[in-house]
Amino acid sequence: MPSRQRLTPADRRAQLLTVGARLFAARQYDDVLMEEVAEEAGVSRALLYRHFSSKHALFAAVYQQAADQLLVETRLDPADSLAEQLIQGMEVHLDYFVANRHAVLAANRVLAGDPVIQTIMANELDALRTRLLAVLPLADGNAREAVSGVLKSWLVFVQVLCVDWLTHETCTRTQLRDVCVGAVLGALRPLLADDPAPDWRPERPNATG
């Protein structure tokens, strides 16, 4: 066990979250043991349980931190085109999904019916929908309501498709990203006065590859 360091409660919690995130990313949820987390962090199990009452509580805190960070890193800058904003947001999320495959699959498969984890994911999707609505040119309240419904359904579609892709990579990462971006652009076109991305085209696979 590493030598124990004196840390403030906030710093200790941050350290435990870092260790937990690393282990949940590296292994399936059922294979991560709280004893290992304590050992990796160089603390006693009693101290670990003072911060997190169970493995579920630790995972929920790790996933909440990840969701918060993904929102920070998803820029949605109106100075960019809508397609550029969507691509940037998809790349940020795909980076996380690929690097944390086991954690994402745990949240969406192992803990699929867990209300705490589902609330974390639902809150992130709602925040993303609100931010997307803010950068779209909407004529009136009716258009906003219609677009909001499309975005809500699209975000769930992206979530399901990406989780399936993590299990069975039936296409390339770029193709997955462009399917997701193309789906929402196509769904929004009938609802907006102007084409939201008239010049965007998905990348084509190499004809010889």
Short mmCIF file of N, CA and C in Angstrom, two decimals, residues 33-199:
data_model
loop_
_atom_site.label_atom_id
_atom_site.label_comp_id
_atom_site.label_asym_id
_atom_site.label_seq_id
_atom_site.Cartn_x
_atom_site.Cartn_y
_atom_site.Cartn_z
N LEU A 33 -13.21 -3.58 -6.68
CA LEU A 33 -13.45 -3.80 -5.26
C LEU A 33 -13.06 -2.56 -4.47
N MET A 34 -13.85 -2.24 -3.47
CA MET A 34 -13.53 -1.08 -2.63
C MET A 34 -12.19 -1.25 -1.93
N GLU A 35 -11.84 -2.48 -1.61
CA GLU A 35 -10.54 -2.74 -0.99
C GLU A 35 -9.40 -2.30 -1.90
N GLU A 36 -9.57 -2.52 -3.21
CA GLU A 36 -8.55 -2.10 -4.18
C GLU A 36 -8.46 -0.58 -4.25
N VAL A 37 -9.61 0.07 -4.21
CA VAL A 37 -9.62 1.54 -4.26
C VAL A 37 -8.83 2.08 -3.06
N ALA A 38 -9.12 1.53 -1.88
CA ALA A 38 -8.42 1.98 -0.68
C ALA A 38 -6.92 1.73 -0.79
N GLU A 39 -6.55 0.56 -1.29
CA GLU A 39 -5.14 0.23 -1.41
C GLU A 39 -4.44 1.15 -2.40
N GLU A 40 -5.07 1.37 -3.54
CA GLU A 40 -4.48 2.25 -4.56
C GLU A 40 -4.31 3.67 -4.04
N ALA A 41 -5.26 4.11 -3.23
CA ALA A 41 -5.21 5.48 -2.70
C ALA A 41 -4.32 5.59 -1.48
N GLY A 42 -3.92 4.45 -0.92
CA GLY A 42 -3.07 4.48 0.26
C GLY A 42 -3.82 4.88 1.52
N VAL A 43 -5.10 4.47 1.61
CA VAL A 43 -5.90 4.81 2.79
C VAL A 43 -6.53 3.53 3.34
N SER A 44 -7.04 3.62 4.53
CA SER A 44 -7.74 2.49 5.12
C SER A 44 -9.13 2.38 4.50
N ARG A 45 -9.70 1.17 4.59
CA ARG A 45 -11.07 1.00 4.10
C ARG A 45 -12.04 1.87 4.90
N ALA A 46 -11.77 2.02 6.19
CA ALA A 46 -12.65 2.84 7.03
C ALA A 46 -12.68 4.28 6.53
N LEU A 47 -11.52 4.81 6.14
CA LEU A 47 -11.47 6.19 5.64
C LEU A 47 -12.20 6.29 4.30
N LEU A 48 -12.00 5.29 3.44
CA LEU A 48 -12.70 5.29 2.15
C LEU A 48 -14.20 5.31 2.36
N TYR A 49 -14.68 4.48 3.28
CA TYR A 49 -16.12 4.40 3.51
C TYR A 49 -16.67 5.64 4.22
N ARG A 50 -15.82 6.41 4.85
CA ARG A 50 -16.29 7.69 5.40
C ARG A 50 -16.61 8.68 4.29
N HIS A 51 -15.91 8.56 3.19
CA HIS A 51 -16.16 9.44 2.04
C HIS A 51 -17.26 8.89 1.13
N PHE A 52 -17.25 7.57 0.93
CA PHE A 52 -18.21 6.93 0.03
C PHE A 52 -18.73 5.67 0.71
N SER A 53 -20.02 5.64 0.95
CA SER A 53 -20.60 4.58 1.76
C SER A 53 -20.65 3.23 1.06
N SER A 54 -20.45 3.21 -0.25
CA SER A 54 -20.52 1.96 -1.00
C SER A 54 -19.84 2.15 -2.35
N LYS A 55 -19.63 1.03 -3.06
CA LYS A 55 -19.08 1.11 -4.41
C LYS A 55 -20.04 1.89 -5.32
N HIS A 56 -21.32 1.68 -5.12
CA HIS A 56 -22.31 2.41 -5.91
C HIS A 56 -22.17 3.91 -5.70
N ALA A 57 -21.99 4.34 -4.46
CA ALA A 57 -21.85 5.77 -4.17
C ALA A 57 -20.59 6.33 -4.81
N LEU A 58 -19.50 5.56 -4.80
CA LEU A 58 -18.27 6.00 -5.43
C LEU A 58 -18.46 6.11 -6.94
N PHE A 59 -19.07 5.11 -7.54
CA PHE A 59 -19.29 5.14 -8.99
C PHE A 59 -20.17 6.32 -9.37
N ALA A 60 -21.23 6.56 -8.61
CA ALA A 60 -22.13 7.67 -8.91
C ALA A 60 -21.37 9.00 -8.86
N ALA A 61 -20.49 9.16 -7.87
CA ALA A 61 -19.72 10.40 -7.76
C ALA A 61 -18.74 10.53 -8.92
N VAL A 62 -18.13 9.42 -9.31
CA VAL A 62 -17.21 9.42 -10.47
C VAL A 62 -17.97 9.81 -11.73
N TYR A 63 -19.15 9.25 -11.92
CA TYR A 63 -19.92 9.52 -13.14
C TYR A 63 -20.47 10.94 -13.15
N GLN A 64 -20.84 11.44 -11.99
CA GLN A 64 -21.29 12.83 -11.91
C GLN A 64 -20.16 13.79 -12.27
N GLN A 65 -18.97 13.51 -11.77
CA GLN A 65 -17.82 14.35 -12.09
C GLN A 65 -17.53 14.32 -13.58
N ALA A 66 -17.63 13.13 -14.18
CA ALA A 66 -17.39 13.02 -15.62
C ALA A 66 -18.44 13.80 -16.42
N ALA A 67 -19.71 13.69 -16.01
CA ALA A 67 -20.78 14.42 -16.71
C ALA A 67 -20.55 15.93 -16.62
N ASP A 68 -20.16 16.40 -15.45
CA ASP A 68 -19.89 17.83 -15.27
C ASP A 68 -18.74 18.27 -16.18
N GLN A 69 -17.69 17.44 -16.26
CA GLN A 69 -16.53 17.80 -17.08
C GLN A 69 -16.88 17.79 -18.56
N LEU A 70 -17.71 16.84 -18.97
CA LEU A 70 -18.11 16.79 -20.38
C LEU A 70 -18.90 18.04 -20.77
N LEU A 71 -19.73 18.54 -19.86
CA LEU A 71 -20.46 19.77 -20.15
C LEU A 71 -19.52 20.96 -20.28
N VAL A 72 -18.49 20.99 -19.45
CA VAL A 72 -17.50 22.07 -19.53
C VAL A 72 -16.77 22.03 -20.86
N GLU A 73 -16.41 20.83 -21.31
CA GLU A 73 -15.59 20.68 -22.51
C GLU A 73 -16.40 20.78 -23.80
N THR A 74 -17.72 20.67 -23.71
CA THR A 74 -18.58 20.83 -24.88
C THR A 74 -18.88 22.32 -25.06
N ARG A 75 -18.28 22.94 -26.06
CA ARG A 75 -18.26 24.40 -26.13
C ARG A 75 -19.57 25.00 -26.66
N LEU A 76 -20.09 24.49 -27.77
CA LEU A 76 -21.28 25.06 -28.41
C LEU A 76 -21.14 26.58 -28.55
N ASP A 77 -20.14 26.99 -29.31
CA ASP A 77 -19.84 28.40 -29.53
C ASP A 77 -20.62 28.89 -30.76
N PRO A 78 -21.52 29.88 -30.58
CA PRO A 78 -22.29 30.38 -31.72
C PRO A 78 -21.43 30.94 -32.85
N ALA A 79 -20.16 31.25 -32.57
CA ALA A 79 -19.27 31.74 -33.62
C ALA A 79 -18.95 30.64 -34.63
N ASP A 80 -19.09 29.39 -34.21
CA ASP A 80 -18.87 28.27 -35.12
C ASP A 80 -20.19 27.88 -35.79
N SER A 81 -20.09 27.18 -36.91
CA SER A 81 -21.30 26.68 -37.55
C SER A 81 -21.93 25.60 -36.67
N LEU A 82 -23.22 25.33 -36.90
CA LEU A 82 -23.89 24.32 -36.10
C LEU A 82 -23.20 22.96 -36.28
N ALA A 83 -22.82 22.63 -37.50
CA ALA A 83 -22.15 21.34 -37.74
C ALA A 83 -20.84 21.27 -36.95
N GLU A 84 -20.07 22.37 -36.95
CA GLU A 84 -18.81 22.38 -36.19
C GLU A 84 -19.06 22.21 -34.70
N GLN A 85 -20.10 22.83 -34.18
CA GLN A 85 -20.43 22.70 -32.77
C GLN A 85 -20.83 21.26 -32.43
N LEU A 86 -21.64 20.67 -33.29
CA LEU A 86 -22.07 19.30 -33.06
C LEU A 86 -20.90 18.32 -33.13
N ILE A 87 -20.03 18.53 -34.10
CA ILE A 87 -18.86 17.66 -34.24
C ILE A 87 -17.96 17.78 -33.01
N GLN A 88 -17.74 19.02 -32.55
CA GLN A 88 -16.90 19.21 -31.37
C GLN A 88 -17.50 18.51 -30.16
N GLY A 89 -18.79 18.65 -29.97
CA GLY A 89 -19.44 18.00 -28.83
C GLY A 89 -19.39 16.48 -28.94
N MET A 90 -19.60 15.95 -30.13
CA MET A 90 -19.52 14.51 -30.32
C MET A 90 -18.11 14.00 -30.06
N GLU A 91 -17.10 14.73 -30.52
CA GLU A 91 -15.72 14.29 -30.31
C GLU A 91 -15.37 14.26 -28.82
N VAL A 92 -15.81 15.27 -28.08
CA VAL A 92 -15.56 15.30 -26.64
C VAL A 92 -16.16 14.07 -25.97
N HIS A 93 -17.40 13.77 -26.31
CA HIS A 93 -18.07 12.64 -25.68
C HIS A 93 -17.47 11.31 -26.14
N LEU A 94 -17.13 11.19 -27.42
CA LEU A 94 -16.54 9.95 -27.90
C LEU A 94 -15.16 9.72 -27.29
N ASP A 95 -14.39 10.79 -27.09
CA ASP A 95 -13.10 10.65 -26.39
C ASP A 95 -13.32 10.01 -25.02
N TYR A 96 -14.32 10.50 -24.30
CA TYR A 96 -14.60 9.95 -22.97
C TYR A 96 -15.11 8.51 -23.06
N PHE A 97 -16.03 8.26 -23.98
CA PHE A 97 -16.60 6.92 -24.09
C PHE A 97 -15.52 5.88 -24.40
N VAL A 98 -14.62 6.20 -25.31
CA VAL A 98 -13.58 5.26 -25.70
C VAL A 98 -12.59 5.03 -24.55
N ALA A 99 -12.21 6.11 -23.87
CA ALA A 99 -11.23 6.00 -22.78
C ALA A 99 -11.84 5.35 -21.54
N ASN A 100 -13.17 5.40 -21.40
CA ASN A 100 -13.84 4.90 -20.20
C ASN A 100 -14.94 3.91 -20.57
N ARG A 101 -14.62 3.03 -21.50
CA ARG A 101 -15.60 2.08 -22.03
C ARG A 101 -16.32 1.32 -20.92
N HIS A 102 -15.56 0.77 -19.96
CA HIS A 102 -16.18 -0.04 -18.91
C HIS A 102 -17.12 0.80 -18.04
N ALA A 103 -16.73 2.02 -17.74
CA ALA A 103 -17.58 2.88 -16.92
C ALA A 103 -18.87 3.23 -17.65
N VAL A 104 -18.76 3.54 -18.93
CA VAL A 104 -19.95 3.89 -19.73
C VAL A 104 -20.89 2.69 -19.83
N LEU A 105 -20.32 1.51 -20.08
CA LEU A 105 -21.16 0.31 -20.18
C LEU A 105 -21.78 -0.03 -18.83
N ALA A 106 -21.06 0.22 -17.75
CA ALA A 106 -21.63 -0.02 -16.42
C ALA A 106 -22.83 0.88 -16.18
N ALA A 107 -22.71 2.15 -16.53
CA ALA A 107 -23.79 3.10 -16.30
C ALA A 107 -25.02 2.78 -17.15
N ASN A 108 -24.78 2.31 -18.36
CA ASN A 108 -25.87 2.09 -19.30
C ASN A 108 -26.38 0.66 -19.38
N ARG A 109 -25.64 -0.28 -18.83
CA ARG A 109 -26.04 -1.68 -18.89
C ARG A 109 -26.19 -2.26 -17.48
N VAL A 110 -25.10 -2.32 -16.73
CA VAL A 110 -25.14 -2.93 -15.40
C VAL A 110 -26.07 -2.16 -14.48
N LEU A 111 -26.02 -0.83 -14.55
CA LEU A 111 -26.82 0.02 -13.67
C LEU A 111 -27.93 0.73 -14.44
N ALA A 112 -28.41 0.09 -15.47
CA ALA A 112 -29.41 0.72 -16.35
C ALA A 112 -30.68 1.12 -15.62
N GLY A 113 -31.06 0.38 -14.60
CA GLY A 113 -32.28 0.72 -13.87
C GLY A 113 -32.05 1.50 -12.61
N ASP A 114 -30.82 1.92 -12.39
CA ASP A 114 -30.50 2.62 -11.14
C ASP A 114 -30.94 4.08 -11.23
N PRO A 115 -31.79 4.56 -10.32
CA PRO A 115 -32.32 5.92 -10.44
C PRO A 115 -31.26 7.01 -10.27
N VAL A 116 -30.24 6.76 -9.45
CA VAL A 116 -29.20 7.77 -9.24
C VAL A 116 -28.40 7.98 -10.52
N ILE A 117 -27.94 6.89 -11.11
CA ILE A 117 -27.15 6.97 -12.33
C ILE A 117 -27.98 7.52 -13.48
N GLN A 118 -29.22 7.09 -13.58
CA GLN A 118 -30.08 7.57 -14.65
C GLN A 118 -30.36 9.06 -14.51
N THR A 119 -30.46 9.54 -13.29
CA THR A 119 -30.68 10.98 -13.07
C THR A 119 -29.46 11.78 -13.51
N ILE A 120 -28.28 11.27 -13.24
CA ILE A 120 -27.05 11.95 -13.68
C ILE A 120 -27.04 12.08 -15.19
N MET A 121 -27.34 10.99 -15.88
CA MET A 121 -27.33 11.02 -17.35
C MET A 121 -28.45 11.91 -17.89
N ALA A 122 -29.63 11.81 -17.29
CA ALA A 122 -30.75 12.64 -17.76
C ALA A 122 -30.46 14.11 -17.58
N ASN A 123 -29.84 14.48 -16.47
CA ASN A 123 -29.51 15.88 -16.23
C ASN A 123 -28.50 16.41 -17.24
N GLU A 124 -27.53 15.58 -17.60
CA GLU A 124 -26.55 16.01 -18.59
C GLU A 124 -27.23 16.20 -19.95
N LEU A 125 -28.08 15.26 -20.33
CA LEU A 125 -28.78 15.39 -21.61
C LEU A 125 -29.68 16.62 -21.63
N ASP A 126 -30.33 16.91 -20.52
CA ASP A 126 -31.18 18.10 -20.46
C ASP A 126 -30.34 19.37 -20.59
N ALA A 127 -29.17 19.38 -19.95
CA ALA A 127 -28.29 20.55 -20.05
C ALA A 127 -27.80 20.74 -21.47
N LEU A 128 -27.44 19.65 -22.14
CA LEU A 128 -27.01 19.74 -23.53
C LEU A 128 -28.14 20.24 -24.43
N ARG A 129 -29.36 19.75 -24.20
CA ARG A 129 -30.51 20.19 -24.99
C ARG A 129 -30.75 21.68 -24.81
N THR A 130 -30.67 22.17 -23.57
CA THR A 130 -30.87 23.59 -23.31
C THR A 130 -29.83 24.43 -24.02
N ARG A 131 -28.59 23.97 -24.01
CA ARG A 131 -27.52 24.74 -24.66
C ARG A 131 -27.66 24.71 -26.18
N LEU A 132 -28.09 23.59 -26.73
CA LEU A 132 -28.32 23.53 -28.17
C LEU A 132 -29.47 24.44 -28.59
N LEU A 133 -30.52 24.48 -27.79
CA LEU A 133 -31.64 25.37 -28.10
C LEU A 133 -31.19 26.83 -28.12
N ALA A 134 -30.22 27.16 -27.26
CA ALA A 134 -29.75 28.55 -27.15
C ALA A 134 -28.98 29.00 -28.38
N VAL A 135 -28.39 28.07 -29.14
CA VAL A 135 -27.58 28.47 -30.29
C VAL A 135 -28.33 28.30 -31.61
N LEU A 136 -29.56 27.77 -31.57
CA LEU A 136 -30.32 27.58 -32.80
C LEU A 136 -31.21 28.80 -33.08
N PRO A 137 -31.33 29.20 -34.35
CA PRO A 137 -32.20 30.33 -34.72
C PRO A 137 -33.66 29.88 -34.77
N LEU A 138 -34.41 30.16 -33.70
CA LEU A 138 -35.80 29.71 -33.62
C LEU A 138 -36.74 30.90 -33.78
N ALA A 139 -37.73 30.74 -34.64
CA ALA A 139 -38.60 31.85 -34.97
C ALA A 139 -39.56 32.21 -33.83
N ASP A 140 -40.09 31.19 -33.14
CA ASP A 140 -41.09 31.47 -32.11
C ASP A 140 -41.15 30.32 -31.11
N GLY A 141 -42.09 30.44 -30.17
CA GLY A 141 -42.21 29.44 -29.13
C GLY A 141 -42.61 28.08 -29.65
N ASN A 142 -43.46 28.05 -30.67
CA ASN A 142 -43.86 26.77 -31.25
C ASN A 142 -42.68 26.04 -31.87
N ALA A 143 -41.83 26.80 -32.57
CA ALA A 143 -40.64 26.20 -33.17
C ALA A 143 -39.71 25.68 -32.08
N ARG A 144 -39.59 26.43 -31.00
CA ARG A 144 -38.73 26.02 -29.90
C ARG A 144 -39.21 24.70 -29.29
N GLU A 145 -40.52 24.58 -29.11
CA GLU A 145 -41.07 23.36 -28.52
C GLU A 145 -40.83 22.16 -29.43
N ALA A 146 -41.03 22.36 -30.72
CA ALA A 146 -40.83 21.26 -31.67
C ALA A 146 -39.37 20.85 -31.73
N VAL A 147 -38.46 21.83 -31.79
CA VAL A 147 -37.04 21.54 -31.85
C VAL A 147 -36.57 20.88 -30.55
N SER A 148 -37.12 21.34 -29.42
CA SER A 148 -36.75 20.75 -28.14
C SER A 148 -37.09 19.26 -28.11
N GLY A 149 -38.26 18.91 -28.65
CA GLY A 149 -38.65 17.51 -28.70
C GLY A 149 -37.72 16.68 -29.57
N VAL A 150 -37.33 17.26 -30.71
CA VAL A 150 -36.39 16.57 -31.61
C VAL A 150 -35.06 16.35 -30.90
N LEU A 151 -34.55 17.39 -30.26
CA LEU A 151 -33.25 17.28 -29.58
C LEU A 151 -33.28 16.26 -28.45
N LYS A 152 -34.39 16.24 -27.71
CA LYS A 152 -34.50 15.27 -26.62
C LYS A 152 -34.42 13.84 -27.16
N SER A 153 -35.15 13.58 -28.23
CA SER A 153 -35.14 12.23 -28.82
C SER A 153 -33.77 11.93 -29.43
N TRP A 154 -33.16 12.92 -30.07
CA TRP A 154 -31.86 12.71 -30.71
C TRP A 154 -30.79 12.38 -29.68
N LEU A 155 -30.78 13.07 -28.55
CA LEU A 155 -29.76 12.81 -27.53
C LEU A 155 -29.88 11.39 -26.98
N VAL A 156 -31.10 10.90 -26.84
CA VAL A 156 -31.28 9.51 -26.40
C VAL A 156 -30.80 8.55 -27.50
N PHE A 157 -31.11 8.88 -28.76
CA PHE A 157 -30.64 8.09 -29.89
C PHE A 157 -29.12 7.99 -29.89
N VAL A 158 -28.44 9.12 -29.69
CA VAL A 158 -26.98 9.14 -29.66
C VAL A 158 -26.46 8.27 -28.52
N GLN A 159 -27.08 8.40 -27.36
CA GLN A 159 -26.65 7.62 -26.20
C GLN A 159 -26.75 6.12 -26.49
N VAL A 160 -27.89 5.68 -27.00
CA VAL A 160 -28.10 4.26 -27.28
C VAL A 160 -27.14 3.78 -28.36
N LEU A 161 -26.99 4.56 -29.43
CA LEU A 161 -26.13 4.15 -30.54
C LEU A 161 -24.68 4.04 -30.10
N CYS A 162 -24.21 5.00 -29.29
CA CYS A 162 -22.82 4.98 -28.85
C CYS A 162 -22.54 3.82 -27.90
N VAL A 163 -23.49 3.52 -27.04
CA VAL A 163 -23.32 2.37 -26.13
C VAL A 163 -23.27 1.08 -26.93
N ASP A 164 -24.15 0.94 -27.93
CA ASP A 164 -24.10 -0.25 -28.79
C ASP A 164 -22.76 -0.33 -29.52
N TRP A 165 -22.26 0.81 -29.97
CA TRP A 165 -20.98 0.85 -30.70
C TRP A 165 -19.82 0.43 -29.81
N LEU A 166 -19.88 0.81 -28.55
CA LEU A 166 -18.82 0.39 -27.63
C LEU A 166 -18.79 -1.12 -27.45
N THR A 167 -19.95 -1.75 -27.60
CA THR A 167 -20.04 -3.21 -27.46
C THR A 167 -19.66 -3.91 -28.75
N HIS A 168 -20.13 -3.39 -29.89
CA HIS A 168 -19.86 -3.98 -31.20
C HIS A 168 -19.52 -2.85 -32.16
N GLU A 169 -18.26 -2.65 -32.46
CA GLU A 169 -17.85 -1.54 -33.32
C GLU A 169 -18.11 -1.92 -34.78
N THR A 170 -19.34 -1.69 -35.20
CA THR A 170 -19.76 -2.07 -36.55
C THR A 170 -19.41 -1.02 -37.61
N CYS A 171 -18.90 0.12 -37.18
CA CYS A 171 -18.46 1.16 -38.11
C CYS A 171 -17.29 1.89 -37.47
N THR A 172 -16.67 2.79 -38.20
CA THR A 172 -15.56 3.54 -37.64
C THR A 172 -16.08 4.62 -36.69
N ARG A 173 -15.20 5.14 -35.89
CA ARG A 173 -15.58 6.23 -34.99
C ARG A 173 -16.07 7.44 -35.79
N THR A 174 -15.39 7.77 -36.87
CA THR A 174 -15.81 8.91 -37.68
C THR A 174 -17.19 8.69 -38.28
N GLN A 175 -17.45 7.48 -38.74
CA GLN A 175 -18.77 7.18 -39.28
C GLN A 175 -19.84 7.29 -38.21
N LEU A 176 -19.54 6.81 -37.01
CA LEU A 176 -20.49 6.93 -35.90
C LEU A 176 -20.78 8.40 -35.62
N ARG A 177 -19.75 9.21 -35.54
CA ARG A 177 -19.94 10.64 -35.29
C ARG A 177 -20.80 11.28 -36.37
N ASP A 178 -20.51 10.96 -37.63
CA ASP A 178 -21.23 11.59 -38.73
C ASP A 178 -22.68 11.10 -38.84
N VAL A 179 -22.93 9.84 -38.46
CA VAL A 179 -24.31 9.36 -38.40
C VAL A 179 -25.10 10.18 -37.38
N CYS A 180 -24.49 10.42 -36.23
CA CYS A 180 -25.17 11.18 -35.17
C CYS A 180 -25.41 12.62 -35.60
N VAL A 181 -24.39 13.25 -36.16
CA VAL A 181 -24.52 14.64 -36.60
C VAL A 181 -25.53 14.74 -37.73
N GLY A 182 -25.42 13.85 -38.70
CA GLY A 182 -26.34 13.88 -39.83
C GLY A 182 -27.78 13.64 -39.42
N ALA A 183 -27.98 12.80 -38.40
CA ALA A 183 -29.34 12.51 -37.95
C ALA A 183 -30.04 13.75 -37.42
N VAL A 184 -29.34 14.54 -36.61
CA VAL A 184 -30.00 15.71 -36.02
C VAL A 184 -30.13 16.83 -37.05
N LEU A 185 -29.16 16.97 -37.93
CA LEU A 185 -29.29 18.01 -38.96
C LEU A 185 -30.48 17.70 -39.87
N GLY A 186 -30.65 16.44 -40.25
CA GLY A 186 -31.78 16.07 -41.08
C GLY A 186 -33.11 16.26 -40.37
N ALA A 187 -33.14 15.97 -39.06
CA ALA A 187 -34.37 16.11 -38.30
C ALA A 187 -34.74 17.57 -38.07
N LEU A 188 -33.74 18.46 -38.00
CA LEU A 188 -34.01 19.87 -37.72
C LEU A 188 -34.39 20.66 -38.98
N ARG A 189 -33.96 20.23 -40.13
CA ARG A 189 -34.17 21.01 -41.36
C ARG A 189 -35.63 21.38 -41.60
N PRO A 190 -36.59 20.48 -41.41
CA PRO A 190 -37.99 20.88 -41.66
C PRO A 190 -38.53 21.89 -40.65
N LEU A 191 -37.84 22.07 -39.52
CA LEU A 191 -38.36 22.92 -38.46
C LEU A 191 -37.74 24.31 -38.43
N LEU A 192 -36.68 24.54 -39.22
CA LEU A 192 -35.97 25.81 -39.19
C LEU A 192 -36.17 26.55 -40.51
N ALA A 193 -36.22 27.87 -40.43
CA ALA A 193 -36.42 28.68 -41.63
C ALA A 193 -35.26 28.54 -42.60
N ASP A 194 -34.06 28.43 -42.06
CA ASP A 194 -32.86 28.29 -42.89
C ASP A 194 -32.20 26.95 -42.61
N ASP A 195 -31.58 26.39 -43.62
CA ASP A 195 -30.85 25.14 -43.46
C ASP A 195 -29.76 25.34 -42.41
N PRO A 196 -29.74 24.55 -41.34
CA PRO A 196 -28.76 24.78 -40.27
C PRO A 196 -27.33 24.44 -40.66
N ALA A 197 -27.15 23.68 -41.73
CA ALA A 197 -25.78 23.31 -42.14
C ALA A 197 -25.77 22.99 -43.63
N PRO A 198 -25.96 24.02 -44.48
CA PRO A 198 -26.09 23.76 -45.92
C PRO A 198 -24.84 23.17 -46.56
N ASP A 199 -23.68 23.43 -45.97
CA ASP A 199 -22.43 22.98 -46.60
C ASP A 199 -21.87 21.71 -45.98
#
